[in-house]
PDB file of C-alpha atoms in Angstrom:
ATOM      1  CA  MET A  26      25.949   7.521 -15.029  1.00 48.00           C
ATOM      2  CA  SER A  27      24.935   3.971 -15.765  1.00 53.00           C
ATOM      3  CA  ASP A  28      27.725   2.855 -14.323  1.00 61.00           C
ATOM      4  CA  LYS A  29      27.237   4.736 -11.202  1.00 57.00           C
ATOM      5  CA  ILE A  30      24.456   2.850  -9.912  1.00 53.00           C
ATOM      6  CA  MET A  31      25.024  -0.826 -11.610  1.00 56.00           C
ATOM      7  CA  LEU A  32      28.019  -0.452  -9.274  1.00 59.00           C
ATOM      8  CA  LEU A  33      25.828   0.236  -6.618  1.00 55.00           C
ATOM      9  CA  ALA A  34      23.246  -3.019  -7.689  1.00 56.00           C
ATOM     10  CA  GLU A  35      26.378  -4.891  -7.285  1.00 59.00           C
ATOM     11  CA  ALA A  36      27.509  -3.339  -4.526  1.00 57.00           C
ATOM     12  CA  SER A  37      23.940  -4.322  -2.775  1.00 54.00           C
ATOM     13  CA  LEU A  38      23.150  -7.529  -3.819  1.00 53.00           C
ATOM     14  CA  SER A  39      26.505  -9.435  -3.313  1.00 56.00           C
ATOM     15  CA  ASP A  40      26.865 -12.299  -0.657  1.00 53.00           C
ATOM     16  CA  ASP A  41      29.893 -12.157   1.272  1.00 57.00           C
ATOM     17  CA  GLY A  42      28.670 -14.873   3.106  1.00 59.00           C
ATOM     18  CA  ASP A  43      28.605 -11.832   5.876  1.00 65.00           C
ATOM     19  CA  PRO A  44      24.634 -12.151   7.667  1.00 63.00           C
ATOM     20  CA  ALA A  45      24.473  -8.493   6.649  1.00 61.00           C
ATOM     21  CA  HIS A  46      24.276  -8.639   3.480  1.00 70.00           C
ATOM     22  CA  ALA A  47      22.559 -12.327   3.196  1.00 79.00           C
ATOM     23  CA  LEU A  48      19.305 -12.051   0.365  1.00 85.00           C
ATOM     24  CA  CYS A  49      16.021 -12.099   1.657  1.00 89.00           C
ATOM     25  CA  LEU A  50      12.961 -11.631   0.872  1.00 91.00           C
ATOM     26  CA  ALA A  51      12.239  -7.870  -0.044  1.00 92.00           C
ATOM     27  CA  HIS A  52       9.559  -6.577  -1.375  1.00 93.00           C
ATOM     28  CA  ASN A  53      10.673  -3.623  -3.537  1.00 90.00           C
ATOM     29  CA  ASP A  54       8.241  -1.375  -3.355  1.00 89.00           C
ATOM     30  CA  TYR A  55       7.551  -0.499   0.924  1.00 91.00           C
ATOM     31  CA  ARG A  56       5.969   1.653   1.472  1.00 88.00           C
ATOM     32  CA  LEU A  57       3.309   3.659   3.697  1.00 89.00           C
ATOM     33  CA  ASP A  58       0.748   2.997   0.568  1.00 89.00           C
ATOM     34  CA  ASN A  59       1.370  -0.182   0.619  1.00 93.00           C
ATOM     35  CA  MET A  60       0.229  -1.184   4.170  1.00 94.00           C
ATOM     36  CA  LEU A  61      -2.608  -1.522   5.567  1.00 95.00           C
ATOM     37  CA  PHE A  62      -2.843  -0.973  10.007  1.00 95.00           C
ATOM     38  CA  GLY A  63      -5.452  -3.236  11.651  1.00 95.00           C
ATOM     39  CA  VAL A  64      -7.893  -1.510  13.391  1.00 93.00           C
ATOM     40  CA  GLU A  65     -10.821  -2.938  14.246  1.00 94.00           C
ATOM     41  CA  PRO A  66     -10.055  -6.196  17.532  1.00 94.00           C
ATOM     42  CA  GLY A  67      -9.061  -9.326  16.323  1.00 94.00           C
ATOM     43  CA  ALA A  68      -7.549  -7.634  12.654  1.00 94.00           C
ATOM     44  CA  ALA A  69      -4.039  -8.165  11.739  1.00 94.00           C
ATOM     45  CA  PRO A  70      -2.308  -5.112  12.580  1.00 94.00           C
ATOM     46  CA  LEU A  71      -0.464  -5.132   9.917  1.00 94.00           C
ATOM     47  CA  THR A  72      -0.665  -6.358   6.063  1.00 95.00           C
ATOM     48  CA  ILE A  73       1.849  -6.091   3.240  1.00 95.00           C
ATOM     49  CA  VAL A  74      -0.218  -6.060   0.016  1.00 96.00           C
ATOM     50  CA  ASP A  75       1.596  -4.800  -3.929  1.00 93.00           C
ATOM     51  CA  TRP A  76       3.568  -7.731  -4.341  1.00 93.00           C
ATOM     52  CA  GLN A  77       4.629  -7.931  -7.830  1.00 89.00           C
ATOM     53  CA  THR A  78       7.928  -6.890  -7.595  1.00 86.00           C
ATOM     54  CA  VAL A  79       8.913  -9.073  -4.823  1.00 91.00           C
ATOM     55  CA  SER A  80      12.181 -11.074  -5.244  1.00 90.00           C
ATOM     56  CA  LEU A  81      14.721 -11.668  -3.221  1.00 90.00           C
ATOM     57  CA  GLY A  82      16.897  -8.557  -2.592  1.00 89.00           C
ATOM     58  CA  SER A  83      18.230  -6.318   0.725  1.00 89.00           C
ATOM     59  CA  GLY A  84      15.964  -6.859   3.813  1.00 93.00           C
ATOM     60  CA  PRO A  85      17.703  -2.504   4.114  1.00 93.00           C
ATOM     61  CA  THR A  86      17.192  -1.115   0.333  1.00 92.00           C
ATOM     62  CA  ASP A  87      13.204  -2.178   1.855  1.00 93.00           C
ATOM     63  CA  LEU A  88      14.235  -0.567   5.146  1.00 94.00           C
ATOM     64  CA  ALA A  89      15.874   2.328   3.424  1.00 92.00           C
ATOM     65  CA  TYR A  90      12.834   2.919   0.375  1.00 89.00           C
ATOM     66  CA  MET A  91      10.579   2.725   3.381  1.00 90.00           C
ATOM     67  CA  LEU A  92      11.867   6.075   4.711  1.00 90.00           C
ATOM     68  CA  GLY A  93      12.854   7.509   1.866  1.00 85.00           C
ATOM     69  CA  SER A  94       9.129   7.422   0.499  1.00 82.00           C
ATOM     70  CA  GLY A  95       7.145   7.485   4.074  1.00 84.00           C
ATOM     71  CA  LEU A  96       9.553  10.483   6.335  1.00 85.00           C
ATOM     72  CA  LEU A  97      10.873  14.406   5.247  1.00 84.00           C
ATOM     73  CA  PRO A  98      14.017  14.668   5.249  1.00 81.00           C
ATOM     74  CA  GLU A  99      14.775  16.615   7.880  1.00 87.00           C
ATOM     75  CA  THR A 100      12.161  14.031   9.878  1.00 90.00           C
ATOM     76  CA  ARG A 101      14.585  11.052   8.155  1.00 86.00           C
ATOM     77  CA  VAL A 102      17.420  12.542   9.864  1.00 86.00           C
ATOM     78  CA  GLU A 103      16.763  13.153  12.959  1.00 92.00           C
ATOM     79  CA  HIS A 104      15.700   9.052  13.644  1.00 94.00           C
ATOM     80  CA  ASP A 105      16.943   7.750  11.212  1.00 92.00           C
ATOM     81  CA  GLU A 106      20.258   6.332  13.112  1.00 95.00           C
ATOM     82  CA  ARG A 107      17.477   4.518  15.221  1.00 96.00           C
ATOM     83  CA  LEU A 108      15.196   3.292  13.906  1.00 96.00           C
ATOM     84  CA  VAL A 109      17.724   0.838  11.597  1.00 96.00           C
ATOM     85  CA  ARG A 110      19.709   0.437  14.908  1.00 97.00           C
ATOM     86  CA  ARG A 111      15.414  -0.715  16.165  1.00 97.00           C
ATOM     87  CA  TYR A 112      15.747  -2.780  12.724  1.00 96.00           C
ATOM     88  CA  VAL A 113      19.227  -4.499  14.755  1.00 96.00           C
ATOM     89  CA  ASP A 114      17.781  -5.067  17.549  1.00 96.00           C
ATOM     90  CA  GLY A 115      14.811  -7.295  15.413  1.00 95.00           C
ATOM     91  CA  LEU A 116      16.767  -9.154  13.661  1.00 93.00           C
ATOM     92  CA  ALA A 117      18.776 -10.131  16.796  1.00 94.00           C
ATOM     93  CA  GLY A 118      15.732 -11.054  18.475  1.00 95.00           C
ATOM     94  CA  HIS A 119      15.563 -13.473  15.546  1.00 93.00           C
ATOM     95  CA  GLY A 120      18.439 -14.499  15.586  1.00 92.00           C
ATOM     96  CA  VAL A 121      20.756 -13.272  13.086  1.00 89.00           C
ATOM     97  CA  ASP A 122      23.547 -11.952  13.828  1.00 90.00           C
ATOM     98  CA  VAL A 123      24.613  -8.675  12.283  1.00 90.00           C
ATOM     99  CA  SER A 124      26.135  -5.554  12.858  1.00 92.00           C
ATOM    100  CA  PHE A 125      25.024  -2.153  13.156  1.00 95.00           C
ATOM    101  CA  ASP A 126      27.745  -1.135  11.061  1.00 93.00           C
ATOM    102  CA  SER A 127      27.197  -3.450   8.621  1.00 90.00           C
ATOM    103  CA  ILE A 128      23.579  -2.925   8.085  1.00 93.00           C
ATOM    104  CA  TRP A 129      23.665   0.871   8.017  1.00 93.00           C
ATOM    105  CA  HIS A 130      26.485  -0.183   5.084  1.00 90.00           C
ATOM    106  CA  ARG A 131      23.172  -1.822   3.540  1.00 89.00           C
ATOM    107  CA  TYR A 132      20.944   1.197   4.771  1.00 91.00           C
ATOM    108  CA  VAL A 133      23.838   3.578   3.391  1.00 88.00           C
ATOM    109  CA  LEU A 134      23.575   1.575  -0.634  1.00 86.00           C
ATOM    110  CA  GLY A 135      19.990   0.959  -0.402  1.00 87.00           C
ATOM    111  CA  ALA A 136      18.814   4.873  -0.159  1.00 83.00           C
ATOM    112  CA  PHE A 137      19.208   5.302  -3.641  1.00 80.00           C
ATOM    113  CA  SER A 138      16.714   3.014  -4.009  1.00 79.00           C
ATOM    114  CA  GLY A 139      13.373   5.523  -4.553  1.00 75.00           C
ATOM    115  CA  TYR A 140      15.542   6.891  -7.374  1.00 74.00           C
ATOM    116  CA  LEU A 141      15.368   4.039  -9.487  1.00 77.00           C
ATOM    117  CA  MET A 142      12.385   2.373  -8.425  1.00 75.00           C
ATOM    118  CA  ALA A 143      10.344   5.943 -10.231  1.00 73.00           C
ATOM    119  CA  VAL A 144      12.635   6.229 -13.571  1.00 73.00           C
ATOM    120  CA  THR A 145      12.362   1.869 -13.393  1.00 74.00           C
ATOM    121  CA  ALA A 146       8.712   1.327 -13.326  1.00 70.00           C
ATOM    122  CA  SER A 147       7.971   4.571 -14.398  1.00 72.00           C
ATOM    123  CA  GLN A 148       9.049   2.984 -17.806  1.00 76.00           C
ATOM    124  CA  ILE A 149       8.018  -0.131 -17.652  1.00 75.00           C
ATOM    125  CA  VAL A 150       3.923   0.436 -16.327  1.00 76.00           C
ATOM    126  CA  GLU A 151       0.615   1.843 -17.914  1.00 81.00           C
ATOM    127  CA  GLN A 152       0.543   5.467 -18.322  1.00 82.00           C
ATOM    128  CA  THR A 153      -1.721   7.505 -16.355  1.00 83.00           C
ATOM    129  CA  GLU A 154      -1.377  11.152 -15.333  1.00 86.00           C
ATOM    130  CA  ARG A 155      -2.032  10.250 -11.774  1.00 80.00           C
ATOM    131  CA  GLY A 156       1.670   7.258 -12.160  1.00 74.00           C
ATOM    132  CA  ASP A 157       3.502   9.645 -13.892  1.00 76.00           C
ATOM    133  CA  ALA A 158       3.073  13.054 -11.598  1.00 75.00           C
ATOM    134  CA  MET A 159       3.346   9.778  -8.954  1.00 72.00           C
ATOM    135  CA  PHE A 160       7.015   8.852 -10.595  1.00 70.00           C
ATOM    136  CA  VAL A 161       7.826  12.886 -10.930  1.00 71.00           C
ATOM    137  CA  ALA A 162       7.337  13.188  -7.631  1.00 68.00           C
ATOM    138  CA  MET A 163       9.110  10.098  -6.330  1.00 67.00           C
ATOM    139  CA  ALA A 164      12.361  10.955  -8.461  1.00 65.00           C
ATOM    140  CA  SER A 165      12.340  14.981  -7.840  1.00 66.00           C
ATOM    141  CA  ALA A 166      12.250  13.735  -3.515  1.00 60.00           C
ATOM    142  CA  THR A 167      14.493  10.898  -3.585  1.00 55.00           C
ATOM    143  CA  PRO A 168      17.944  13.052  -2.910  1.00 53.00           C
ATOM    144  CA  ASN A 169      16.966  14.801  -0.905  1.00 49.00           C
ATOM    145  CA  LYS A 170      15.276  12.177   1.389  1.00 48.00           C
ATOM    146  CA  CYS A 171      18.543  10.406   1.037  1.00 50.00           C
ATOM    147  CA  ALA A 172      20.879  12.696   1.345  1.00 50.00           C
ATOM    148  CA  ARG A 173      22.356  12.598   5.090  1.00 49.00           C
ATOM    149  CA  SER A 174      22.523   8.316   4.412  1.00 47.00           C
ATOM    150  CA  ALA A 175      24.071   8.993   1.597  1.00 46.00           C
ATOM    151  CA  SER A 176      27.394   8.772   3.033  1.00 43.00           C
ATOM    152  CA  THR A 177      31.237   7.471   2.179  1.00 38.00           C
ATOM    153  CA  THR A 178      31.837   5.301   5.109  1.00 41.00           C
ATOM    154  CA  THR A 179      29.426   3.100   7.965  1.00 45.00           C
ATOM    155  CA  SER A 180      28.549   5.674  10.926  1.00 52.00           C
ATOM    156  CA  ALA A 181      25.454   6.863  10.608  1.00 54.00           C
ATOM    157  CA  SER A 182      26.952  10.272  12.196  1.00 53.00           C
ATOM    158  CA  ASP A 183      29.664  11.007   9.575  1.00 52.00           C
ATOM    159  CA  PRO A 184      29.163  14.240   7.402  1.00 46.00           C
ATOM    160  CA  PRO A 185      26.641  13.668   4.280  1.00 46.00           C
ATOM    161  CA  LEU A 186      27.489  12.732   0.384  1.00 43.00           C
ATOM    162  CA  GLU A 187      27.224  15.727  -1.861  1.00 43.00           C
ATOM    163  CA  VAL A 188      24.106  13.466  -4.235  1.00 43.00           C
ATOM    164  CA  SER A 189      23.911  14.677  -8.375  1.00 45.00           C
ATOM    165  CA  LEU A 190      21.500  12.397  -9.801  1.00 44.00           C
ATOM    166  CA  PRO A 191      20.287  13.894 -13.088  1.00 44.00           C
ATOM    167  CA  PRO A 192      16.711  15.214 -12.772  1.00 43.00           C
ATOM    168  CA  PRO A 193      14.109  13.785 -12.747  1.00 40.00           C
ATOM    169  CA  THR A 194      12.312  14.420 -15.562  1.00 42.00           C
ATOM    170  CA  ALA A 195      14.900  14.747 -18.296  1.00 40.00           C
ATOM    171  CA  THR A 196      14.546  11.096 -16.712  1.00 39.00           C
ATOM    172  CA  LEU A 197      11.374  10.392 -17.013  1.00 39.00           C
ATOM    173  CA  ALA A 198      11.127  12.373 -20.363  1.00 40.00           C
ATOM    174  CA  VAL A 199      11.986   9.074 -22.439  1.00 37.00           C
ATOM    175  CA  SER A 200       8.356   7.852 -22.604  1.00 38.00           C
ATOM    176  CA  HIS A 201       7.447   4.795 -23.067  1.00 38.00           C
ATOM    177  CA  ARG A 202       3.834   5.813 -24.957  1.00 36.00           C
TER     178      ARG A 202
END
């Protein structure tokens, strides 16, 4: 399994000159819990917090992580193609010329980032009951939430790939206490 994860990581971070593969500032924990929405007059419409995992990375991976952690599987299946197209349009509006298929491919590669974050972070942060519950929930939900996106091609209309990840309780059982 670790060899497959390393291949996935290498593929998701390659920079071959294609703007869709270019590295950008990546939050790496981009989820609703880390978004503060301003409602008062004059407030910033959105403030992103919790920047301790910031790095150079893949923008579509942050998008996959956010959609995978914030939407129910059936909602994600219904809307992810439209949301990725909106992301591509936003990039184009800022002068970044990328194709939907390139970004979709990067989004698919990033679909497992929630699982990887849950497993990795559970081993390096201070252990608490609340944290343990959150990491198990994240790791348990990720295969179901990303199965639609885990396609072997770049087309959003392709059938999903069967996902086989180790059970999160077995993976997370290696305690760092």
